[in-house]
PDB file of C-alpha atoms in Angstrom:
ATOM      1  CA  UNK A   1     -12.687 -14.070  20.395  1.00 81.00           C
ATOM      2  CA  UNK A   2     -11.225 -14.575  16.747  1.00 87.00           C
ATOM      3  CA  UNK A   3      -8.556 -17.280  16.295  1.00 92.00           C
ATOM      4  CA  UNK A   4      -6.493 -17.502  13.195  1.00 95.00           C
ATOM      5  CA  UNK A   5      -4.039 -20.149  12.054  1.00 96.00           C
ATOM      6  CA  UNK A   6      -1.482 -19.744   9.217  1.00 97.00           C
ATOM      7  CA  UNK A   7       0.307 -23.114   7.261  1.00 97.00           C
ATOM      8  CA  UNK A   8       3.305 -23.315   6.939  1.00 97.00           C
ATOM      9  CA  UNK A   9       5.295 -21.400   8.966  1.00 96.00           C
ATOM     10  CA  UNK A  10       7.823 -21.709   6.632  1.00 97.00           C
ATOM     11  CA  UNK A  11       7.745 -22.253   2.242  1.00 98.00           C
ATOM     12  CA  UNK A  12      10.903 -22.603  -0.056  1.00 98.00           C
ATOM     13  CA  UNK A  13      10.235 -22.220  -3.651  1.00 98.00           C
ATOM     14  CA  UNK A  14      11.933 -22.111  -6.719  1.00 98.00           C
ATOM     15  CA  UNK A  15      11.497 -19.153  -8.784  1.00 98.00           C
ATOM     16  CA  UNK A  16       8.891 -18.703 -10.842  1.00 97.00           C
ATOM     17  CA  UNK A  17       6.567 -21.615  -9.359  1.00 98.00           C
ATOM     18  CA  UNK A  18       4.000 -20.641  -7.624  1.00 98.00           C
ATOM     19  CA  UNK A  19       3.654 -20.558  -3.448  1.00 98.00           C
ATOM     20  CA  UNK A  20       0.390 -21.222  -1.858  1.00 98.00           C
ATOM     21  CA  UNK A  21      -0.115 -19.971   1.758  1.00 98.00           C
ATOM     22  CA  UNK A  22      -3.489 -20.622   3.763  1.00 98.00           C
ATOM     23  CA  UNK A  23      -5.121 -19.268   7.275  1.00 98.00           C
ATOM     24  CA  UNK A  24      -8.488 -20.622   8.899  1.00 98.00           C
ATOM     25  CA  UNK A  25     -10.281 -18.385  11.363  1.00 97.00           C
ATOM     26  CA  UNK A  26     -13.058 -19.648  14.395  1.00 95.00           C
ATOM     27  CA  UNK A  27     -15.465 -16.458  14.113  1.00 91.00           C
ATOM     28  CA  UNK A  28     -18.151 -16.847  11.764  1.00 91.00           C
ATOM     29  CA  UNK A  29     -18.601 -12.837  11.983  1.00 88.00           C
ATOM     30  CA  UNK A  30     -15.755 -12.397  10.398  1.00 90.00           C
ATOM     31  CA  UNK A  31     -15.870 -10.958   7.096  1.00 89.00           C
ATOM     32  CA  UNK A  32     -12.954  -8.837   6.285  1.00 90.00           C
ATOM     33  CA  UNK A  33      -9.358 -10.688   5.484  1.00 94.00           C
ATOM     34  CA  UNK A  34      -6.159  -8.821   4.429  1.00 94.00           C
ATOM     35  CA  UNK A  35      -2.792  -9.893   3.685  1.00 97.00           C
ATOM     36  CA  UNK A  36       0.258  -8.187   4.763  1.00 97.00           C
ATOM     37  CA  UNK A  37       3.889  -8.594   3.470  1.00 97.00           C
ATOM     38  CA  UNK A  38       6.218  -7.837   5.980  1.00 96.00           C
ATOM     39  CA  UNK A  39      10.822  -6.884   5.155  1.00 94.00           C
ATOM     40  CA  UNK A  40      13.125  -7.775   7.259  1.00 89.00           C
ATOM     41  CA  UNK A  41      13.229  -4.642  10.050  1.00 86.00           C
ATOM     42  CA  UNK A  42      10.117  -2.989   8.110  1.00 90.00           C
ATOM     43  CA  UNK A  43       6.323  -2.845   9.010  1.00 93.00           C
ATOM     44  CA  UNK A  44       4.047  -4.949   7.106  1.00 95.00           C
ATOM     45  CA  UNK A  45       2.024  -3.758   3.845  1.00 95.00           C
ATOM     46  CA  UNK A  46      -1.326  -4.392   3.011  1.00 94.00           C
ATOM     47  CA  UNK A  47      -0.753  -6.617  -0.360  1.00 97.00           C
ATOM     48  CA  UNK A  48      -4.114  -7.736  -1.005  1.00 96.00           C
ATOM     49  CA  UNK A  49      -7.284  -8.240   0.890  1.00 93.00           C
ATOM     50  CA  UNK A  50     -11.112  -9.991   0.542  1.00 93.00           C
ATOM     51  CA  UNK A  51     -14.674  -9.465   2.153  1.00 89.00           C
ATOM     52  CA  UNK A  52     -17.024 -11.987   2.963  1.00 83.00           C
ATOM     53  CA  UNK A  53     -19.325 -11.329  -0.293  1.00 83.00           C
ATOM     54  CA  UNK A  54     -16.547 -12.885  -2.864  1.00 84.00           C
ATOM     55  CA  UNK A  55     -15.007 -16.017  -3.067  1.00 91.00           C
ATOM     56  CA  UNK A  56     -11.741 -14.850  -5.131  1.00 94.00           C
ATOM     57  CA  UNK A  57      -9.957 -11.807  -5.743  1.00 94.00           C
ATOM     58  CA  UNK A  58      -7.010 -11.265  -7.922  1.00 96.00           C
ATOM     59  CA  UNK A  59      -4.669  -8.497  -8.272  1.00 94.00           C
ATOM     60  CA  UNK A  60      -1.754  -9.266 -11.158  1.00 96.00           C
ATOM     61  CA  UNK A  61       0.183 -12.540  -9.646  1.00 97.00           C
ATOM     62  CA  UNK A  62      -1.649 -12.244  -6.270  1.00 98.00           C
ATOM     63  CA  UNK A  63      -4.306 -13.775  -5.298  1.00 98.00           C
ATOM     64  CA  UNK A  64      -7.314 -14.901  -2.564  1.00 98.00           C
ATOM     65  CA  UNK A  65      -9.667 -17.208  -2.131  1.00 97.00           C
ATOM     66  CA  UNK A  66     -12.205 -17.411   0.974  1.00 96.00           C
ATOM     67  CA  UNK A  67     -14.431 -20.191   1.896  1.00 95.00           C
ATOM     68  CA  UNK A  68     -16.639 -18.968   4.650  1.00 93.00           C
ATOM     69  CA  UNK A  69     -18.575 -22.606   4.688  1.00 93.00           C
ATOM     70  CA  UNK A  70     -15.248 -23.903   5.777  1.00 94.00           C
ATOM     71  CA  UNK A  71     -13.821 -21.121   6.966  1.00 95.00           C
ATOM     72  CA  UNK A  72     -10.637 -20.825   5.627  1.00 95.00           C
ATOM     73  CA  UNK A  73      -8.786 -17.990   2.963  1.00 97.00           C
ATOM     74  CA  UNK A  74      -5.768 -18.575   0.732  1.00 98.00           C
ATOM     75  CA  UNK A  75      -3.243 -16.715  -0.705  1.00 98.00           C
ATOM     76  CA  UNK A  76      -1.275 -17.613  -3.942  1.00 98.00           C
ATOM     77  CA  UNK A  77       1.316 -16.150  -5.357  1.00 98.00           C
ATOM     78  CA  UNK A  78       2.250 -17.281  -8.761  1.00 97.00           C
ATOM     79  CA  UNK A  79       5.411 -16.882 -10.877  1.00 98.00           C
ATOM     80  CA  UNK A  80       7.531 -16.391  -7.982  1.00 98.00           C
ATOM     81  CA  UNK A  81      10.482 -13.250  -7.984  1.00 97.00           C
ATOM     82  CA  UNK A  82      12.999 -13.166  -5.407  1.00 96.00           C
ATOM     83  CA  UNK A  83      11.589  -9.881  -4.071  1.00 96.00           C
ATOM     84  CA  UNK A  84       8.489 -12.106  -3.650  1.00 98.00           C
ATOM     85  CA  UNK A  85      10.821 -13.387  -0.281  1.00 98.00           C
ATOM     86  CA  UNK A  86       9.213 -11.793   3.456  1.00 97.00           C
ATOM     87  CA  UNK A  87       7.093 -12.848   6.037  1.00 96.00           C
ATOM     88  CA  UNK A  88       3.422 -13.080   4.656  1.00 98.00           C
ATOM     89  CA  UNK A  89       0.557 -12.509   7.872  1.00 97.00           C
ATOM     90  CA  UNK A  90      -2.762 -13.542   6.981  1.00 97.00           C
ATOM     91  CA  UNK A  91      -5.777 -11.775   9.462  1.00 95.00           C
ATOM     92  CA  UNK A  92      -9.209 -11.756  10.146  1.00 93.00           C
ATOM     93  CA  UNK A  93     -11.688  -8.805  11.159  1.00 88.00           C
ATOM     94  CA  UNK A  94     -15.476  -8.174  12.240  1.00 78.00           C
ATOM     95  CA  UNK A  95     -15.420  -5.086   9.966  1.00 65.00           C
ATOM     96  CA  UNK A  96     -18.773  -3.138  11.239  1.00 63.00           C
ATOM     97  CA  UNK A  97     -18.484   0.126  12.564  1.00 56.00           C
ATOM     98  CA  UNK A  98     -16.744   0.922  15.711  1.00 54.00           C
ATOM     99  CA  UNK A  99     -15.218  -2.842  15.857  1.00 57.00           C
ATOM    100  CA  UNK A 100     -11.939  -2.776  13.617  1.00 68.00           C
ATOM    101  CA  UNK A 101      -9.958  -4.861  15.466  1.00 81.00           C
ATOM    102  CA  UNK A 102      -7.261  -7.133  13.234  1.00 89.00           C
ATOM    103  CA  UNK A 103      -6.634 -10.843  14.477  1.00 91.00           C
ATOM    104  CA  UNK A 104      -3.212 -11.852  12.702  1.00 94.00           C
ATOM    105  CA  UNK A 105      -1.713 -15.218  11.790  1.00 95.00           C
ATOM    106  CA  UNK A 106       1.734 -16.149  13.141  1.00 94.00           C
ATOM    107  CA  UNK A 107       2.973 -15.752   9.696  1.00 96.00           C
ATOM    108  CA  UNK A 108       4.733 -17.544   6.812  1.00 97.00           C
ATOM    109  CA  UNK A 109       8.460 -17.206   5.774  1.00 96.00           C
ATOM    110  CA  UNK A 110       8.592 -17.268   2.429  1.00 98.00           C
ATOM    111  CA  UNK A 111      11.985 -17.731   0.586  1.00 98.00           C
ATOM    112  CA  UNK A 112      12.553 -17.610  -3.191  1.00 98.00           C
ATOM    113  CA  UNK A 113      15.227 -19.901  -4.271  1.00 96.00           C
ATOM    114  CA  UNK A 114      16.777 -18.266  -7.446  1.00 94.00           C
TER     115      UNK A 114
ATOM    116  CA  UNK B   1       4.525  12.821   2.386  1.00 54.00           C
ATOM    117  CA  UNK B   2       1.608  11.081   4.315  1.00 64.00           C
ATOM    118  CA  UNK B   3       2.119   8.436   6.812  1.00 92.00           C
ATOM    119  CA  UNK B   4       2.674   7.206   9.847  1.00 95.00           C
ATOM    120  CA  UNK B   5       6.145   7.395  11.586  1.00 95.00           C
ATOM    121  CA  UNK B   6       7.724   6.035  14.486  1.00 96.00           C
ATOM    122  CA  UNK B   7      10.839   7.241  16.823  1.00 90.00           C
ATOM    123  CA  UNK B   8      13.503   5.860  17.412  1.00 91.00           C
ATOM    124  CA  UNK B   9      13.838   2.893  15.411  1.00 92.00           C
ATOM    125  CA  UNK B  10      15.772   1.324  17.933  1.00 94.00           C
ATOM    126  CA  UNK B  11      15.599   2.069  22.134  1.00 94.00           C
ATOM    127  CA  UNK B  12      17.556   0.614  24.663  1.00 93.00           C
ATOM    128  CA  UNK B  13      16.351   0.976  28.390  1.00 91.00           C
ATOM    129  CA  UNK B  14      17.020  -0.213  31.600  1.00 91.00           C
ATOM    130  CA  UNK B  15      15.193  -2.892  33.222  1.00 89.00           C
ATOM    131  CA  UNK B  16      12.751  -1.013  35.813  1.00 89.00           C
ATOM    132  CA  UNK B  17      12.663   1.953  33.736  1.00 91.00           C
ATOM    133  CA  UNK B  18       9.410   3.035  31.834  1.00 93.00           C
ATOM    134  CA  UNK B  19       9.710   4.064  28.203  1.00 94.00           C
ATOM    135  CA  UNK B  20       7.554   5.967  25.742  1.00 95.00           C
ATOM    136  CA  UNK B  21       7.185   4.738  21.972  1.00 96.00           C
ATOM    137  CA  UNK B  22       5.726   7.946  19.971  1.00 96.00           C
ATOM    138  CA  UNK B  23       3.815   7.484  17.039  1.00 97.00           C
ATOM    139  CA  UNK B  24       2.845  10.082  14.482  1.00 97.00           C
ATOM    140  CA  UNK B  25       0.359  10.230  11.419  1.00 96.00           C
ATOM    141  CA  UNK B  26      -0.697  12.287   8.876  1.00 95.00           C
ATOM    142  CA  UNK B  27      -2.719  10.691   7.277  1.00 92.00           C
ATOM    143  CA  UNK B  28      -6.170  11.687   9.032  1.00 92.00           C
ATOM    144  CA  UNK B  29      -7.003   8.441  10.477  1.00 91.00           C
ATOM    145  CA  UNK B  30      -9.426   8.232  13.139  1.00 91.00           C
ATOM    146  CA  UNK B  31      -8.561   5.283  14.388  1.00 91.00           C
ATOM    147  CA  UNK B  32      -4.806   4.237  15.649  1.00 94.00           C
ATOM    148  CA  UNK B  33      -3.305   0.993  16.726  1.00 94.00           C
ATOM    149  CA  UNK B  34      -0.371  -0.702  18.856  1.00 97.00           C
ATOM    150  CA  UNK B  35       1.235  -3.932  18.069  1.00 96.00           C
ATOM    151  CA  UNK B  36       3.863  -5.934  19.722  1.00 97.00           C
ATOM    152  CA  UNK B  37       5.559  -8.406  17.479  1.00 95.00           C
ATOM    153  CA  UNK B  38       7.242 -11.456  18.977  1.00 92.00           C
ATOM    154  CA  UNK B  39       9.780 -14.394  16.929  1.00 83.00           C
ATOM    155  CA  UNK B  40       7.260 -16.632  15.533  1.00 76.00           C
ATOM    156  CA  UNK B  41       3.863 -15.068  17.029  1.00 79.00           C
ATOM    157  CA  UNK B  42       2.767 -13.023  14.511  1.00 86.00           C
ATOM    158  CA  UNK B  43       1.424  -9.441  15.995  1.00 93.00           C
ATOM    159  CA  UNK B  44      -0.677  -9.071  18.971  1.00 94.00           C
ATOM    160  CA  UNK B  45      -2.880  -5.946  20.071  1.00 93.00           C
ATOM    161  CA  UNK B  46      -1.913  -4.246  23.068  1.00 96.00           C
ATOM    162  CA  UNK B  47      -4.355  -0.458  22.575  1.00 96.00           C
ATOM    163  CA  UNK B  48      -6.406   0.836  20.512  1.00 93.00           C
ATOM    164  CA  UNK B  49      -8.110   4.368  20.161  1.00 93.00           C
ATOM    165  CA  UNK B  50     -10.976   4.589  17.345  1.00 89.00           C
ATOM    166  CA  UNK B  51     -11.149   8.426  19.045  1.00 90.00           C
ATOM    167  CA  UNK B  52      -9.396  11.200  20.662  1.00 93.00           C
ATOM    168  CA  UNK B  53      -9.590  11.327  24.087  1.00 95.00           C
ATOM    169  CA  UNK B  54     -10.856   7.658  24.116  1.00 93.00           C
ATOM    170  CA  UNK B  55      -8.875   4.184  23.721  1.00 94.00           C
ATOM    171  CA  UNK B  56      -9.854   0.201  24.329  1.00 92.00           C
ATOM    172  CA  UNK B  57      -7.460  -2.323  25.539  1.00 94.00           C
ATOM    173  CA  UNK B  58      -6.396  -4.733  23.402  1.00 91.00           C
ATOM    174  CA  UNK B  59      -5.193  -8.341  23.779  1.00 90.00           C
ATOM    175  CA  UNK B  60      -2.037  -7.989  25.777  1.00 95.00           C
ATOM    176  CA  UNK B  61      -2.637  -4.222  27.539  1.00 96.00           C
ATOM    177  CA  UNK B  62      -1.057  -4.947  30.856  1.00 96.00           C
ATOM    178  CA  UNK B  63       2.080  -3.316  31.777  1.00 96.00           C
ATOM    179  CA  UNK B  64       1.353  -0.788  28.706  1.00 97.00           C
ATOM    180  CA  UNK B  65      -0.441   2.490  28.799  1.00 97.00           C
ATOM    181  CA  UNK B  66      -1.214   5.145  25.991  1.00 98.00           C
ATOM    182  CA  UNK B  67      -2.918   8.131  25.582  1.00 97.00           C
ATOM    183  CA  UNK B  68      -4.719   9.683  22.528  1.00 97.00           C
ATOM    184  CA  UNK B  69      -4.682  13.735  23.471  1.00 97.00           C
ATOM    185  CA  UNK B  70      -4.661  14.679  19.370  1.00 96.00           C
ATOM    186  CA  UNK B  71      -5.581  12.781  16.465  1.00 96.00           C
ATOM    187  CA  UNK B  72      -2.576  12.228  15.065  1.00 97.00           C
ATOM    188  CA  UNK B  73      -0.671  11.174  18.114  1.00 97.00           C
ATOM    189  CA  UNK B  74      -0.963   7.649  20.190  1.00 98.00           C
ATOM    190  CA  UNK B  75       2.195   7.395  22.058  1.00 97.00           C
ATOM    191  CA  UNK B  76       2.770   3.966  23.945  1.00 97.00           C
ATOM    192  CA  UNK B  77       4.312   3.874  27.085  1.00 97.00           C
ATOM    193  CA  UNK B  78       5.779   0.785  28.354  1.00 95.00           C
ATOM    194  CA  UNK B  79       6.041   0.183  32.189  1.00 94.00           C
ATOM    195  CA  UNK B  80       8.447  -1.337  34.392  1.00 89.00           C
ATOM    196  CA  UNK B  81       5.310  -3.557  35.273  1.00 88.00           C
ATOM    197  CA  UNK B  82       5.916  -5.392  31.593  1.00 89.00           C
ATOM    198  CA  UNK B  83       7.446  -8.220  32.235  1.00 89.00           C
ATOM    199  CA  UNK B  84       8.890  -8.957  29.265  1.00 91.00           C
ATOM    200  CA  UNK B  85       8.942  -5.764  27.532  1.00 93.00           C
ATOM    201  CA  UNK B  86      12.068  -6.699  24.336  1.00 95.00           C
ATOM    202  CA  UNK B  87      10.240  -6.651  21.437  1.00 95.00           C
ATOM    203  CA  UNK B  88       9.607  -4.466  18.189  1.00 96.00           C
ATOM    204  CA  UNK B  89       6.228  -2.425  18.604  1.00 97.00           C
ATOM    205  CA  UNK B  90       4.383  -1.546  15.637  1.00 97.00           C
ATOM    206  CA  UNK B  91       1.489   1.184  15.310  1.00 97.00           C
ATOM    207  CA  UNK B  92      -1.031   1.246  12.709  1.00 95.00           C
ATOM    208  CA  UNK B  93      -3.810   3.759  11.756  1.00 93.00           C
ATOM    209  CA  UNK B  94      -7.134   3.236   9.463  1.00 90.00           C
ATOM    210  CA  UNK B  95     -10.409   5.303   8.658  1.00 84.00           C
ATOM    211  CA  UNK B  96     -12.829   4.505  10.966  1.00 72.00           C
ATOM    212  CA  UNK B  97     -15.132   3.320   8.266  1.00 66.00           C
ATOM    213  CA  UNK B  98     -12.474   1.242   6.852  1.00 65.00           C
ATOM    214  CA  UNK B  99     -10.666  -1.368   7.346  1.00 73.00           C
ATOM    215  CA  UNK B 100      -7.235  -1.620   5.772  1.00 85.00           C
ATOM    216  CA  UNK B 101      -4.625  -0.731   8.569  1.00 90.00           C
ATOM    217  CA  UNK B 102      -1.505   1.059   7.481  1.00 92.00           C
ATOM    218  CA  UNK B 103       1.727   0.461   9.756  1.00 95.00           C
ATOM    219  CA  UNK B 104       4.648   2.185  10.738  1.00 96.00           C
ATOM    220  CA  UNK B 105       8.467   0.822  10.582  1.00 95.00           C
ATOM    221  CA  UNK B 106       8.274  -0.017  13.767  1.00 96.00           C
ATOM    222  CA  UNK B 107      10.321   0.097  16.962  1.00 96.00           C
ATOM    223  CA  UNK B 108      12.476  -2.010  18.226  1.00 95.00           C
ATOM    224  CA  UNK B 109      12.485  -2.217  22.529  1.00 95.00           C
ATOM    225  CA  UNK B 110      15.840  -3.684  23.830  1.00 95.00           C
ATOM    226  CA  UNK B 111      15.957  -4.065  27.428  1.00 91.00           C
ATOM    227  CA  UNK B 112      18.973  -4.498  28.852  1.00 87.00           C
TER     228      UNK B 112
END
């Protein structure tokens, strides 16, 4: 089955810099990868998320990159805000129909240093 | 308001006792979702149902057991078999042609 692995477990930035976040997966089938942000106590939300047929997708100071050669997406957050501060799950999917299972990341901590 | 909501937010149960997690959405998803979220383990699969009437076993299924009798219904019920059964338990729902999941807030399991 899918494997996915998230670095680091844990970023500190200062605000306003930017905060890079990355994931690799082992299924080459893969070819759906969405990024939650998860509050403290609160389920996570879908923040921004890639298919297999791009290579970058942006969405104002989010964005992805995937590199299905190597196999690995990234997520990059620029101009950091404290509210910017969760846990960040990357996750990978076979996205055909009937098979929408979600393989998660163990996350990233992310904390905004004012 | 669409979405998907959970009760209670938190439980507290004896050890040996089962417990049922309900889940509710309204946002006419096919498919629904359980999750068991762990300290530093990210979220794990434990059911899913694509259908009513039908449901697949996910990652971690033992010592769980759900039922999907209407669409917008997946309650989880978690057995005194569990060995290990504190945690907060998430459920999700999507289109079945889609892919984006959307969660609930989540329940958190305290076994005393």
């Amino acid at each position: 089955g899918e494997n996915v692995e998230q670095h680091p477990s844990t970023l500190s930035v200062q605000e306003g810099d930017s905060a890079v976040i990355k994931c690799t997966y082992s299924d080459s089938a893969s070819n759906y990868f969405p990024w939650y942000k998860q509050e403290l106590g609160k389920g996570p939300q879908l923040i921004i998320d890639i298919r297999s047929n791009v290579g970058e997708k942006k969405d104002q100071r989010i964005a992805v990159t995937l590199n299905k050669t190597a196999k690995h997406f990234s997520l990059h957050i620029t101009e950091t805000q404290p509210e910017d501060s969760a846990v960040y799950f990357c996750a990978a999917s076979e996205a055909n129909f009937g098979n929408e299972k979600l393989t998660f990341g163990t996350g990233t901590r992310l904390t905004i240093i004012p | 308001d669409g979405g998907i909501t959970q009760s209670p937010k938190y439980l507290f149960r004896k050890e040996g006792q089962n417990v049922t997690l309900s889940c509710e959405q309204n946002l006419n998803h096919d498919a629904m979702y359980w999750y068991r979220q762990d300290p530093g383990q990210g979220l794990r699969l434990i059911y899913y149902s694509q259908i009513v009437n039908d449901f697949q076993k996910g990652d971690i299924a033992e010592g769980y057991s759900v039922s999907r009798e209407k669409k917008e219904s997946f309650p989880l019920t978690v057995t005194s078999a569990q060995k290990n059964p504190t945690a907060f338990y998430l459920c999700a729902s999507s289109h079945r042609e889609g892919n984006e999941q959307f969660f609930g807030p989540g329940t958190r399991l305290t076994v005393l």
